[in-house]
CSV table of C-alpha atoms and ligand atoms in Angstrom, one decimal:
chain,number,residue,atom,x,y,z
A,798,MET,CA,0.0,0.0,0.0
A,799,SER,CA,1.2,3.5,-0.8
A,800,ARG,CA,1.2,6.5,1.6
A,801,GLU,CA,-1.9,7.8,-0.1
A,802,ASP,CA,-3.6,4.5,0.5
A,803,PHE,CA,-2.9,4.7,4.2
A,804,MET,CA,-4.0,8.3,4.3
A,805,ARG,CA,-7.2,7.4,2.4
A,806,GLN,CA,-7.9,4.8,5.1
A,807,ALA,CA,-7.5,7.5,7.8
A,808,ILE,CA,-9.8,9.9,5.9
A,809,ASP,CA,-12.4,7.1,5.3
A,810,LEU,CA,-12.3,6.4,9.0
A,811,SER,CA,-12.9,10.0,9.9
A,812,GLY,CA,-16.0,10.1,7.7
A,813,GLU,CA,-17.4,6.7,8.8
A,814,ARG,CA,-17.0,7.3,12.5
A,815,MET,CA,-18.3,10.9,12.2
A,816,ARG,CA,-21.5,9.6,10.4
A,817,ALA,CA,-21.9,6.9,13.1
A,818,GLY,CA,-22.0,9.7,15.7
A,819,LEU,CA,-18.8,8.8,17.6
A,820,GLY,CA,-17.4,12.3,17.5
A,821,GLY,CA,-15.7,14.9,15.4
A,822,PRO,CA,-14.5,14.3,11.8
A,823,PHE,CA,-11.0,13.0,12.5
A,824,GLY,CA,-9.3,9.6,11.8
A,825,ALA,CA,-5.8,8.2,12.2
A,826,VAL,CA,-4.0,5.0,11.4
A,827,ILE,CA,-0.6,3.8,12.6
A,828,VAL,CA,1.6,1.9,10.2
A,829,LYS,CA,4.6,-0.4,10.9
A,830,ASP,CA,6.5,-2.3,8.3
A,831,GLY,CA,4.0,-1.3,5.6
A,832,LYS,CA,1.0,-2.6,7.5
A,833,VAL,CA,-1.7,-0.8,9.5
A,834,ILE,CA,-1.4,-2.0,13.1
A,835,ALA,CA,-4.0,0.3,14.7
A,836,GLU,CA,-6.6,2.9,14.0
A,837,GLY,CA,-8.3,5.6,15.9
A,838,SER,CA,-11.1,8.1,15.4
A,839,ASN,CA,-12.3,11.0,17.5
A,840,GLN,CA,-14.5,9.7,20.3
A,841,VAL,CA,-14.7,12.8,22.5
A,842,THR,CA,-18.5,13.2,22.6
A,843,SER,CA,-19.4,9.5,22.6
A,844,THR,CA,-17.0,8.6,25.5
A,845,SER,CA,-17.1,11.9,27.4
A,846,ASP,CA,-13.3,12.0,27.1
A,847,PRO,CA,-11.8,15.3,25.9
A,848,THR,CA,-8.5,13.6,25.2
A,849,ALA,CA,-10.0,10.9,22.9
A,850,HIS,CA,-8.7,12.5,19.7
A,851,ALA,CA,-8.1,10.2,16.8
A,852,GLU,CA,-4.3,10.2,17.2
A,853,VAL,CA,-4.4,9.5,20.9
A,854,VAL,CA,-6.9,6.7,20.4
A,855,ALA,CA,-4.7,5.2,17.7
A,856,ILE,CA,-1.5,5.5,19.8
A,857,ARG,CA,-3.2,3.7,22.7
A,858,ALA,CA,-4.4,1.0,20.4
A,859,ALA,CA,-1.0,0.6,18.7
A,860,CYS,CA,0.9,0.4,22.0
A,861,LYS,CA,-1.5,-2.3,23.1
A,862,VAL,CA,-0.9,-4.3,19.9
A,863,LEU,CA,2.9,-4.0,20.3
A,864,ASP,CA,2.8,-4.3,24.1
A,865,SER,CA,5.2,-1.3,24.3
A,866,PHE,CA,5.2,2.3,25.3
A,867,SER,CA,7.3,3.1,22.3
A,868,LEU,CA,6.1,3.3,18.7
A,869,GLU,CA,9.6,3.7,17.3
A,870,GLY,CA,9.6,2.3,13.8
A,871,CYS,CA,5.9,3.4,13.2
A,872,GLU,CA,4.4,6.2,11.2
A,873,ILE,CA,1.0,7.9,11.8
A,874,TYR,CA,-1.4,9.0,9.1
A,875,THR,CA,-3.9,11.5,10.4
A,876,SER,CA,-6.8,13.1,8.5
A,877,CYS,CA,-5.9,16.4,10.2
A,878,GLU,CA,-2.7,18.1,11.3
A,879,PRO,CA,-2.3,17.1,15.0
A,880,CYS,CA,-3.4,19.4,17.7
A,881,PRO,CA,-0.8,20.3,20.4
A,882,MET,CA,-2.0,17.5,22.7
A,883,CYS,CA,-1.7,14.9,19.9
A,884,LEU,CA,1.6,16.3,18.6
A,885,SER,CA,2.9,15.9,22.2
A,886,ALA,CA,1.6,12.3,22.4
A,887,ILE,CA,3.3,11.5,19.1
A,888,TYR,CA,6.6,12.8,20.4
A,889,TRP,CA,6.1,10.8,23.7
A,890,ALA,CA,5.3,7.7,21.7
A,891,ARG,CA,8.4,8.3,19.5
A,892,LEU,CA,6.7,7.8,16.2
A,893,ASP,CA,9.1,8.1,13.2
A,894,ARG,CA,7.0,10.3,10.9
A,895,ILE,CA,3.7,12.2,10.6
A,896,PHE,CA,1.5,12.5,7.6
A,897,TYR,CA,-1.5,14.7,7.7
A,898,ALA,CA,-4.3,15.8,5.2
A,899,ASN,CA,-6.4,18.7,6.5
A,900,GLY,CA,-4.4,21.6,8.0
A,901,ARG,CA,-5.0,23.3,11.3
A,902,GLU,CA,-6.5,26.3,9.4
A,903,ASP,CA,-9.0,23.9,7.9
A,904,ALA,CA,-9.9,22.6,11.4
A,905,ALA,CA,-10.3,26.2,12.6
A,906,ALA,CA,-12.6,26.9,9.6
A,907,ILE,CA,-15.1,24.2,10.9
A,908,GLY,CA,-14.9,25.2,14.5
A,909,PHE,CA,-11.9,23.2,15.9
A,910,ASP,CA,-9.4,25.9,16.8
A,911,ASP,CA,-6.3,24.0,17.7
A,912,ASP,CA,-4.3,27.0,16.6
A,913,HIS,CA,-5.5,28.9,19.7
A,914,ILE,CA,-3.7,26.3,21.9
A,915,TYR,CA,-0.6,26.5,19.7
A,916,GLN,CA,-0.6,30.3,20.4
A,917,GLU,CA,-0.9,29.8,24.1
A,918,ILE,CA,2.1,27.5,24.5
A,919,PRO,CA,4.9,30.0,23.8
A,920,LYS,CA,3.3,32.6,26.1
A,921,ALA,CA,4.7,33.3,29.6
A,922,LEU,CA,2.6,31.5,32.3
A,923,GLU,CA,1.1,34.7,33.6
A,924,LEU,CA,-0.2,35.6,30.1
A,925,ARG,CA,-2.0,32.4,29.5
A,926,GLU,CA,-5.8,32.2,29.4
A,927,ILE,CA,-6.0,29.5,32.1
A,928,PRO,CA,-4.4,30.8,35.4
A,929,THR,CA,-1.5,28.6,36.4
A,930,GLU,CA,0.1,28.8,39.9
A,931,ARG,CA,3.0,26.9,41.4
A,932,LEU,CA,2.5,25.3,44.8
A,933,LEU,CA,4.7,23.1,47.1
A,934,ALA,CA,7.6,22.7,44.7
A,935,GLY,CA,9.9,21.7,47.5
A,936,GLU,CA,7.7,18.8,48.6
A,937,ALA,CA,7.2,17.6,45.0
A,938,TRP,CA,10.9,17.7,44.4
A,939,LEU,CA,11.5,15.1,47.1
A,940,VAL,CA,9.7,12.5,44.9
A,941,PHE,CA,11.8,13.5,42.0
A,942,ALA,CA,14.9,13.1,44.0
A,943,GLU,CA,13.7,9.6,45.0
A,944,TRP,CA,13.2,8.8,41.3
A,945,GLN,CA,16.8,9.8,40.6
A,946,GLU,CA,18.0,7.4,43.2
A,947,LYS,CA,15.6,4.5,42.2
A,948,THR,CA,17.7,1.7,40.8
A,949,ASP,CA,14.9,-0.4,39.2
A,950,LYS,CA,13.2,2.4,37.2
A,951,ILE,CA,12.2,1.9,33.6
A,952,MET,CA,13.1,5.0,31.6
A,953,TYR,CA,10.9,6.1,28.8
B,910,LIG,ZN1,-5.6,16.2,19.0
């Protein structure tokens, strides 16, 4: 299958799942060694989960299939440019490459303004829309220090 075939699968998924009432018009597939190993579609409204974006759903499914927290060696095809949350999840999962179809400006045009979050990220904390305050940093650091010393930890 070609890259376009994989993307078409993501796009088809986005339409089918949207029509089935599962959520917004977004689909994603994860490919390893030329084969689709997992798929995901937006399920925010049907599962009452604001993090159930197509990419996150696909990443969770792929990690289950591989029984691994790393998706190194995999590529993601998503029907829309990833939002900041999904982009972060893609980095955490260590996917090799991202292919997307609709752009973030297309998403904004139909009411999904991911670009707004992209604009918040580089702002200083005190300038962000959601107030953010630091509390008990010293106490929290103690757990970090313990992690540093932990001898049987699994790094990821
Ligand atoms: Zn997302």
